[in-house]
Amino acid sequence: MGMTLGERWAEGAELDTPVQYLKGIGPKRAELLAKVGVETIGQLLFFVPRRYLDRSQMMAIRDLRPGDEATVLGRVVTAGARRLKSYKQVVSAMVRDESGMIEALWFNRPDLAERFHANQEILLSGQVTRYRGMQFVNPMFELADDEAEFSFANTIIPVYPLTEGLSMWTIRRAVATAMEKCLATVPESLTPGIIEHYQFPGIRDALQAIHFPKDIESALRARERLIYDELFYFQLLLALRHREYVSSRKGTNLAETGTLTGPFMEKLHFKLTKAQVRVLDEIRQDMASERCMNRLLQGDVGSGKTVVALYAMLVACENSAQAAMMAPTEILAEQHYQGWHERLAAIGVKTAILTGSTKAAERREILAGLESGEVRMVFGTHALIEEGVTFHRLGLVVVDEQHRFGVRQRAALLNKGVNPDFLVMTATPIPRTLAMTLYGDLDASVLDEKPPGRRPVVTKLMSGLERDSVYLATAKHLDAGEQAFVVCPLIEESEKLDLASAVKTYEQTKAALPKHRVGLVHGRMKSDERNELMEKFRKKELDLLVATSVIEVGVDVPDATVMVIEHPERFGLAQLHQLRGRIGRGSRQSFCILLAPRAALGDALERLEFFVSTNDGFELAEKDMELRGAGELLGTRQHGLPDLRIAELGRDRKILRQARKDAFRLVALDPELKQPQNVCIRRTLLTRYEGRSELLRVG
Ligand code: ADP
Ligand code: MG
């Protein structure tokens, strides 16, 4: 007789059994659990509490004294909302235990009005005050649901990240059942060596201590182990990827001959910076070696990444291979091409540009040239990865502004060649912890020096009242043959509003600067039209460009010295930095004006003041991470990496560094994870990331 799937699971629950088959869960609660990322029993076991309440501090209500930090457990007697004389709204609950009664008050929390019901069990935690009787004002609270019993003997109570409709008690009960059924089957995931070295608890002890801790110390130690565990496997994936790049994929050795790079350097109109020379050395070594190059080139806006990339592309051409550079926008691809194709033609290198707006006939011709090998260097956008684009022999792939592309796209371009060398460029400086995570599988080069003669942009926060003087000052710069941007924020929620605000700013600017040529580019324009305008601006047929943030990336106009940013509070630090990078590219002093009334800035003030204080992209990136948290910046999915559930990069950077070192050392010593002590690692890796083959390519 066959059992239903549900019956079989209930019988001998396994870690991958859906939680809905746990006693007391059912489909509705399972749906709620799915919202907090818990779908299987195994995931429930690894669902880590956000914090702990210490019940040993629990007191009888009768014993409370003003000033105590206390936790009490009782039942709601009455509850309701009322309005005070001061018109403040307050929600109040009378709570009783066997010893006495206390009032709990919450101000300005109208959402709580319907939460409390008579006879509900409630845990209150906060500071006791006296006002006609003992009170808790705005205490933390946890409600038990109707069937809950407070049968947990432990003194430390875990508090889980909750979602609407899912009480802490439901989770606690489910976890208890899951532990009873499955804890014994959870396999150890770290080697004895690691466990001993860090004095970690074993995995089962750790889970026990996380959910039902004896004391706070053991809970925290258990959490540290789980954080390490998570980061270790994350880094292990990166270590294995890195290993695969460098070993299993044999690259071609593209050694520089100088036949093209020689003449190129002779004709170059500037001298390379020390940083450019150093980075080029690193790249040349990679290219000349047997192994595939997988290198990340980080350099702040304006640090001169393009010429480094071109040099590398020429090395490929010298070895009768082809090179491709992919940029995220047509404007950028166009700029790379326009900026360099004549110089390249002069040394005998035929180039082409391929984008979405390349005309059909021209496209056919370019594709033929790429296939025959006659076109040796191609610039382009996503159009490069389309089907039908084939190369004679693609030796080097360069991806500009990498953060705009996903792993798939970069893989698609790489697959156009046979193990081509690979260079990724990014102008988005990222904090070290993030770099170790997002780009942890790449070797890294940093351009940490700007070309000489650049002066840091002077940035000012000015109120809307000073608008006229800003226009006046701008006009002076334009009269001197310089150019300016006025940037308005992209209003994502509404295309109409977005356009309206850009058009309004455009009209306003035109009226204020009647003698100057003003243009408008915005996100709703056809890309042809937009390119045309950008091109006009570059050729100095326009003096000032009003733009939504479409100009963010990469545009290089050396004579642009003024940027006025409207509503700067709508931009994040990284984006502001990218924008400001559009000016200060020549030798003249540039100015960036943030136009906003200080008083209206609120939370954004700290961010903008910090932005005013520094031009250093890395400093800004660290601050950005501090303000926003790493999670939002991480975007691991786009990078094809698993989410972090327990670890927080900002908080756990020390553990991250250790885990990274350990993971990379392990792979160096035992790349196939075949040694007996590493069997548990191999098995964990395969089960945890089962069905995600893109993450896993171990033997
Ligand atoms: P990014 O790193 O932001 O992509 P670019 O490669 O566009 O920067 O370079 C910015 C500008 O600096 C370009 O006009 C480029 O020609 C110029 N440049 C690059 N390297 C040097 C150098 N060593 N000396 C002077 N100018 C340089
Ligand atoms: Mg660039």
mmCIF file of C-alpha atoms in Angstrom, residues 391-650:
data_model
loop_
_atom_site.group_PDB
_atom_site.id
_atom_site.type_symbol
_atom_site.label_atom_id
_atom_site.label_comp_id
_atom_site.label_asym_id
_atom_site.label_seq_id
_atom_site.Cartn_x
_atom_site.Cartn_y
_atom_site.Cartn_z
ATOM 1 C CA PHE A 391 34.054 35.339 -33.468
ATOM 2 C CA HIS A 392 36.926 33.970 -35.435
ATOM 3 C CA ARG A 393 39.007 33.726 -32.302
ATOM 4 C CA LEU A 394 37.913 35.693 -29.262
ATOM 5 C CA GLY A 395 40.877 36.035 -26.905
ATOM 6 C CA LEU A 396 39.825 38.735 -24.460
ATOM 7 C CA VAL A 397 36.503 39.878 -23.079
ATOM 8 C CA VAL A 398 36.239 43.184 -21.236
ATOM 9 C CA VAL A 399 33.085 44.104 -19.361
ATOM 10 C CA ASP A 400 32.737 47.742 -18.355
ATOM 11 C CA GLU A 401 30.684 48.810 -15.342
ATOM 12 C CA GLN A 402 30.184 45.240 -14.332
ATOM 13 C CA HIS A 403 27.539 45.964 -11.696
ATOM 14 C CA ARG A 404 25.084 46.539 -14.500
ATOM 15 C CA PHE A 405 25.381 43.011 -15.793
ATOM 16 C CA GLY A 406 24.366 39.694 -14.320
ATOM 17 C CA VAL A 407 26.480 36.548 -14.328
ATOM 18 C CA ARG A 408 24.491 35.107 -17.182
ATOM 19 C CA GLN A 409 25.348 37.946 -19.477
ATOM 20 C CA ARG A 410 28.997 37.797 -18.660
ATOM 21 C CA ALA A 411 28.975 34.045 -19.185
ATOM 22 C CA ALA A 412 27.189 34.471 -22.512
ATOM 23 C CA LEU A 413 29.918 36.722 -23.809
ATOM 24 C CA LEU A 414 32.691 34.488 -22.478
ATOM 25 C CA ASN A 415 31.121 31.559 -24.289
ATOM 26 C CA LYS A 416 31.656 33.295 -27.608
ATOM 27 C CA GLY A 417 35.287 32.303 -27.331
ATOM 28 C CA VAL A 418 37.214 29.274 -26.169
ATOM 29 C CA ASN A 419 38.284 30.188 -22.640
ATOM 30 C CA PRO A 420 39.045 33.810 -23.386
ATOM 31 C CA ASP A 421 40.792 36.002 -20.871
ATOM 32 C CA PHE A 422 38.389 38.102 -18.893
ATOM 33 C CA LEU A 423 38.632 41.597 -17.466
ATOM 34 C CA VAL A 424 35.819 43.168 -15.459
ATOM 35 C CA MET A 425 35.864 46.877 -14.761
ATOM 36 C CA THR A 426 33.881 48.675 -12.153
ATOM 37 C CA ALA A 427 33.802 52.283 -11.065
ATOM 38 C CA THR A 428 31.571 51.511 -8.157
ATOM 39 C CA PRO A 429 33.996 51.323 -5.306
ATOM 40 C CA ILE A 430 32.866 48.655 -2.937
ATOM 41 C CA PRO A 431 33.875 48.112 0.664
ATOM 42 C CA ARG A 432 36.407 45.359 1.182
ATOM 43 C CA THR A 433 33.964 43.012 2.854
ATOM 44 C CA LEU A 434 31.638 43.317 -0.081
ATOM 45 C CA ALA A 435 34.400 42.909 -2.619
ATOM 46 C CA MET A 436 35.504 39.758 -0.849
ATOM 47 C CA THR A 437 32.013 38.476 -1.215
ATOM 48 C CA LEU A 438 30.736 39.642 -4.552
ATOM 49 C CA TYR A 439 33.942 39.408 -6.484
ATOM 50 C CA GLY A 440 35.603 36.903 -4.218
ATOM 51 C CA ASP A 441 36.270 34.554 -7.114
ATOM 52 C CA LEU A 442 38.218 37.114 -9.149
ATOM 53 C CA ASP A 443 41.737 38.431 -8.796
ATOM 54 C CA ALA A 444 41.661 42.109 -8.057
ATOM 55 C CA SER A 445 43.545 45.127 -9.359
ATOM 56 C CA VAL A 446 42.953 48.633 -8.114
ATOM 57 C CA LEU A 447 43.593 51.927 -9.890
ATOM 58 C CA ASP A 448 44.081 54.063 -6.827
ATOM 59 C CA GLU A 449 45.501 57.136 -8.475
ATOM 60 C CA LYS A 450 43.961 59.687 -10.779
ATOM 61 C CA PRO A 451 45.673 61.121 -13.837
ATOM 62 C CA PRO A 452 47.742 64.174 -12.918
ATOM 63 C CA GLY A 453 46.336 67.668 -12.908
ATOM 64 C CA ARG A 454 42.908 66.630 -11.736
ATOM 65 C CA ARG A 455 41.542 68.789 -9.007
ATOM 66 C CA PRO A 456 39.040 67.358 -6.600
ATOM 67 C CA VAL A 457 35.542 68.586 -7.317
ATOM 68 C CA VAL A 458 34.362 71.255 -4.877
ATOM 69 C CA THR A 459 30.963 70.216 -3.591
ATOM 70 C CA LYS A 460 28.444 72.464 -1.870
ATOM 71 C CA LEU A 461 25.055 72.039 -0.313
ATOM 72 C CA MET A 462 22.963 75.132 -1.136
ATOM 73 C CA SER A 463 19.378 76.033 -0.422
ATOM 74 C CA GLY A 464 16.773 76.550 -3.104
ATOM 75 C CA LEU A 465 16.845 80.262 -2.260
ATOM 76 C CA GLU A 466 20.301 80.537 -3.717
ATOM 77 C CA ARG A 467 19.163 79.212 -7.065
ATOM 78 C CA ASP A 468 19.604 82.547 -8.861
ATOM 79 C CA SER A 469 23.168 82.959 -7.734
ATOM 80 C CA VAL A 470 23.848 79.377 -8.799
ATOM 81 C CA TYR A 471 22.596 80.182 -12.307
ATOM 82 C CA LEU A 472 24.666 83.335 -12.338
ATOM 83 C CA ALA A 473 27.815 81.459 -11.409
ATOM 84 C CA THR A 474 27.021 78.743 -13.939
ATOM 85 C CA ALA A 475 26.658 81.341 -16.692
ATOM 86 C CA LYS A 476 30.188 82.593 -15.956
ATOM 87 C CA HIS A 477 31.597 79.112 -16.435
ATOM 88 C CA LEU A 478 29.675 78.653 -19.669
ATOM 89 C CA ASP A 479 30.960 81.997 -20.923
ATOM 90 C CA ALA A 480 34.462 80.719 -20.305
ATOM 91 C CA GLY A 481 33.801 77.832 -22.683
ATOM 92 C CA GLU A 482 33.031 75.275 -20.013
ATOM 93 C CA GLN A 483 29.958 73.068 -19.861
ATOM 94 C CA ALA A 484 27.410 72.118 -17.230
ATOM 95 C CA PHE A 485 24.910 69.493 -16.191
ATOM 96 C CA VAL A 486 21.693 70.013 -14.295
ATOM 97 C CA VAL A 487 20.524 66.682 -12.925
ATOM 98 C CA CYS A 488 16.996 65.847 -11.801
ATOM 99 C CA PRO A 489 16.101 62.625 -10.053
ATOM 100 C CA LEU A 490 14.378 59.852 -11.875
ATOM 101 C CA ILE A 491 10.929 59.487 -10.388
ATOM 102 C CA GLU A 492 10.392 55.790 -10.645
ATOM 103 C CA GLU A 493 6.782 55.598 -9.536
ATOM 104 C CA SER A 494 5.530 57.825 -12.263
ATOM 105 C CA GLU A 495 6.805 58.287 -15.755
ATOM 106 C CA LYS A 496 4.589 61.312 -16.144
ATOM 107 C CA LEU A 497 5.871 63.051 -13.049
ATOM 108 C CA ASP A 498 9.380 62.173 -14.020
ATOM 109 C CA LEU A 499 9.118 63.822 -17.385
ATOM 110 C CA ALA A 500 7.231 66.772 -15.947
ATOM 111 C CA SER A 501 9.940 67.512 -13.416
ATOM 112 C CA ALA A 502 12.691 67.233 -16.008
ATOM 113 C CA VAL A 503 10.791 69.437 -18.463
ATOM 114 C CA LYS A 504 10.082 71.982 -15.763
ATOM 115 C CA THR A 505 13.721 72.160 -14.783
ATOM 116 C CA TYR A 506 14.645 72.446 -18.437
ATOM 117 C CA GLU A 507 12.258 75.383 -18.982
ATOM 118 C CA GLN A 508 13.457 77.050 -15.824
ATOM 119 C CA THR A 509 17.091 76.647 -16.792
ATOM 120 C CA LYS A 510 16.536 77.884 -20.311
ATOM 121 C CA ALA A 511 14.755 80.964 -18.977
ATOM 122 C CA ALA A 512 17.566 81.634 -16.533
ATOM 123 C CA LEU A 513 20.298 81.212 -19.142
ATOM 124 C CA PRO A 514 18.808 82.733 -22.293
ATOM 125 C CA LYS A 515 22.155 83.250 -24.003
ATOM 126 C CA HIS A 516 23.248 79.653 -23.732
ATOM 127 C CA ARG A 517 22.359 76.508 -25.581
ATOM 128 C CA VAL A 518 20.474 74.168 -23.288
ATOM 129 C CA GLY A 519 19.448 70.587 -24.061
ATOM 130 C CA LEU A 520 17.317 67.989 -22.307
ATOM 131 C CA VAL A 521 17.847 64.238 -22.071
ATOM 132 C CA HIS A 522 15.621 61.926 -20.105
ATOM 133 C CA GLY A 523 14.915 58.269 -19.670
ATOM 134 C CA ARG A 524 11.787 58.248 -21.776
ATOM 135 C CA MET A 525 13.578 59.328 -24.922
ATOM 136 C CA LYS A 526 14.369 56.874 -27.661
ATOM 137 C CA SER A 527 17.960 55.868 -27.367
ATOM 138 C CA ASP A 528 18.770 57.296 -30.821
ATOM 139 C CA GLU A 529 17.481 60.648 -29.819
ATOM 140 C CA ARG A 530 19.303 60.535 -26.522
ATOM 141 C CA ASN A 531 22.564 59.508 -28.113
ATOM 142 C CA GLU A 532 22.269 62.321 -30.567
ATOM 143 C CA LEU A 533 21.865 64.882 -27.810
ATOM 144 C CA MET A 534 24.736 63.452 -25.778
ATOM 145 C CA GLU A 535 26.837 63.557 -28.877
ATOM 146 C CA LYS A 536 25.937 67.213 -29.436
ATOM 147 C CA PHE A 537 26.902 67.991 -25.880
ATOM 148 C CA ARG A 538 30.214 66.254 -26.332
ATOM 149 C CA LYS A 539 30.926 68.167 -29.506
ATOM 150 C CA LYS A 540 30.125 71.356 -27.586
ATOM 151 C CA GLU A 541 27.111 72.185 -29.691
ATOM 152 C CA LEU A 542 25.292 72.444 -26.368
ATOM 153 C CA ASP A 543 26.524 74.318 -23.290
ATOM 154 C CA LEU A 544 24.290 72.812 -20.699
ATOM 155 C CA LEU A 545 22.502 69.542 -20.437
ATOM 156 C CA VAL A 546 19.478 69.016 -18.227
ATOM 157 C CA ALA A 547 19.309 65.318 -17.565
ATOM 158 C CA THR A 548 17.662 62.709 -15.433
ATOM 159 C CA SER A 549 20.097 60.256 -13.936
ATOM 160 C CA VAL A 550 20.578 58.605 -17.342
ATOM 161 C CA ILE A 551 23.947 60.312 -17.532
ATOM 162 C CA GLU A 552 25.120 58.440 -14.495
ATOM 163 C CA VAL A 553 27.569 56.039 -15.983
ATOM 164 C CA GLY A 554 30.830 56.692 -17.702
ATOM 165 C CA VAL A 555 30.122 59.689 -19.919
ATOM 166 C CA ASP A 556 33.345 61.549 -20.520
ATOM 167 C CA VAL A 557 33.147 65.279 -21.295
ATOM 168 C CA PRO A 558 36.368 66.939 -20.179
ATOM 169 C CA ASP A 559 35.024 70.500 -20.420
ATOM 170 C CA ALA A 560 32.077 69.839 -18.137
ATOM 171 C CA THR A 561 32.929 71.620 -14.897
ATOM 172 C CA VAL A 562 29.608 72.370 -13.247
ATOM 173 C CA MET A 563 26.951 70.011 -12.028
ATOM 174 C CA VAL A 564 23.810 71.158 -10.290
ATOM 175 C CA ILE A 565 21.843 68.353 -8.670
ATOM 176 C CA GLU A 566 18.173 68.950 -7.925
ATOM 177 C CA HIS A 567 16.597 66.988 -5.090
ATOM 178 C CA PRO A 568 19.889 65.415 -4.066
ATOM 179 C CA GLU A 569 18.080 63.751 -1.160
ATOM 180 C CA ARG A 570 16.517 61.357 -3.652
ATOM 181 C CA PHE A 571 19.878 59.906 -4.584
ATOM 182 C CA GLY A 572 21.971 57.365 -2.729
ATOM 183 C CA LEU A 573 25.644 57.997 -2.009
ATOM 184 C CA ALA A 574 26.896 55.650 -4.679
ATOM 185 C CA GLN A 575 24.725 57.264 -7.291
ATOM 186 C CA LEU A 576 25.734 60.782 -6.279
ATOM 187 C CA HIS A 577 29.335 59.757 -6.549
ATOM 188 C CA GLN A 578 28.790 58.353 -10.017
ATOM 189 C CA LEU A 579 27.074 61.551 -11.056
ATOM 190 C CA ARG A 580 29.787 63.794 -9.682
ATOM 191 C CA GLY A 581 32.294 61.683 -11.559
ATOM 192 C CA ARG A 582 30.959 63.185 -14.796
ATOM 193 C CA ILE A 583 32.714 66.434 -13.959
ATOM 194 C CA GLY A 584 36.237 67.154 -12.798
ATOM 195 C CA ARG A 585 37.627 65.208 -15.743
ATOM 196 C CA GLY A 586 39.738 67.996 -17.161
ATOM 197 C CA SER A 587 42.343 70.160 -15.497
ATOM 198 C CA ARG A 588 39.963 72.973 -14.580
ATOM 199 C CA GLN A 589 38.355 73.333 -11.190
ATOM 200 C CA SER A 590 34.898 71.749 -11.117
ATOM 201 C CA PHE A 591 31.917 72.424 -8.882
ATOM 202 C CA CYS A 592 29.077 70.228 -7.785
ATOM 203 C CA ILE A 593 26.088 72.023 -6.259
ATOM 204 C CA LEU A 594 23.450 70.127 -4.332
ATOM 205 C CA LEU A 595 20.364 72.277 -4.424
ATOM 206 C CA ALA A 596 18.017 71.644 -1.523
ATOM 207 C CA PRO A 597 16.636 73.398 1.516
ATOM 208 C CA ARG A 598 18.537 72.002 4.459
ATOM 209 C CA ALA A 599 15.473 71.885 6.648
ATOM 210 C CA ALA A 600 13.645 69.574 4.261
ATOM 211 C CA LEU A 601 16.417 67.013 4.120
ATOM 212 C CA GLY A 602 15.642 65.022 7.263
ATOM 213 C CA ASP A 603 17.528 61.742 7.261
ATOM 214 C CA ALA A 604 19.318 62.625 4.073
ATOM 215 C CA LEU A 605 21.250 65.465 5.672
ATOM 216 C CA GLU A 606 23.913 63.231 7.221
ATOM 217 C CA ARG A 607 24.416 61.467 3.910
ATOM 218 C CA LEU A 608 24.692 64.681 1.907
ATOM 219 C CA GLU A 609 27.040 66.317 4.383
ATOM 220 C CA PHE A 610 29.281 63.304 4.183
ATOM 221 C CA PHE A 611 29.152 63.487 0.419
ATOM 222 C CA VAL A 612 30.192 67.140 0.541
ATOM 223 C CA SER A 613 33.103 66.239 2.789
ATOM 224 C CA THR A 614 34.927 63.761 0.555
ATOM 225 C CA ASN A 615 35.690 62.858 -3.045
ATOM 226 C CA ASP A 616 36.976 59.423 -2.110
ATOM 227 C CA GLY A 617 34.803 56.722 -3.599
ATOM 228 C CA PHE A 618 35.927 54.048 -1.172
ATOM 229 C CA GLU A 619 35.165 56.195 1.852
ATOM 230 C CA LEU A 620 31.756 56.889 0.390
ATOM 231 C CA ALA A 621 31.172 53.216 -0.211
ATOM 232 C CA GLU A 622 31.998 52.332 3.396
ATOM 233 C CA LYS A 623 29.633 55.016 4.610
ATOM 234 C CA ASP A 624 26.959 53.793 2.241
ATOM 235 C CA MET A 625 27.268 50.322 3.691
ATOM 236 C CA GLU A 626 27.105 51.714 7.208
ATOM 237 C CA LEU A 627 23.968 53.702 6.443
ATOM 238 C CA ARG A 628 22.090 51.189 4.363
ATOM 239 C CA GLY A 629 23.382 47.897 5.657
ATOM 240 C CA ALA A 630 25.174 45.416 3.472
ATOM 241 C CA GLY A 631 22.078 43.480 2.549
ATOM 242 C CA GLU A 632 20.741 46.028 0.181
ATOM 243 C CA LEU A 633 24.063 46.588 -1.479
ATOM 244 C CA LEU A 634 24.804 42.943 -1.799
ATOM 245 C CA GLY A 635 22.513 41.870 -4.614
ATOM 246 C CA THR A 636 23.958 38.376 -4.371
ATOM 247 C CA ARG A 637 21.378 36.863 -6.662
ATOM 248 C CA GLN A 638 22.496 38.943 -9.560
ATOM 249 C CA HIS A 639 25.964 37.662 -8.945
ATOM 250 C CA GLY A 640 24.682 34.113 -8.917
ATOM 251 C CA LEU A 641 25.458 33.598 -5.246
ATOM 252 C CA PRO A 642 23.244 32.289 -2.480
ATOM 253 C CA ASP A 643 21.580 34.692 -0.048
ATOM 254 C CA LEU A 644 23.041 35.159 3.379
ATOM 255 C CA ARG A 645 20.464 34.278 5.992
ATOM 256 C CA ILE A 646 22.313 34.534 9.250
ATOM 257 C CA ALA A 647 25.478 36.484 8.639
ATOM 258 C CA GLU A 648 25.560 40.225 8.244
ATOM 259 C CA LEU A 649 28.595 41.463 6.421
ATOM 260 C CA GLY A 650 28.863 44.725 8.285
#
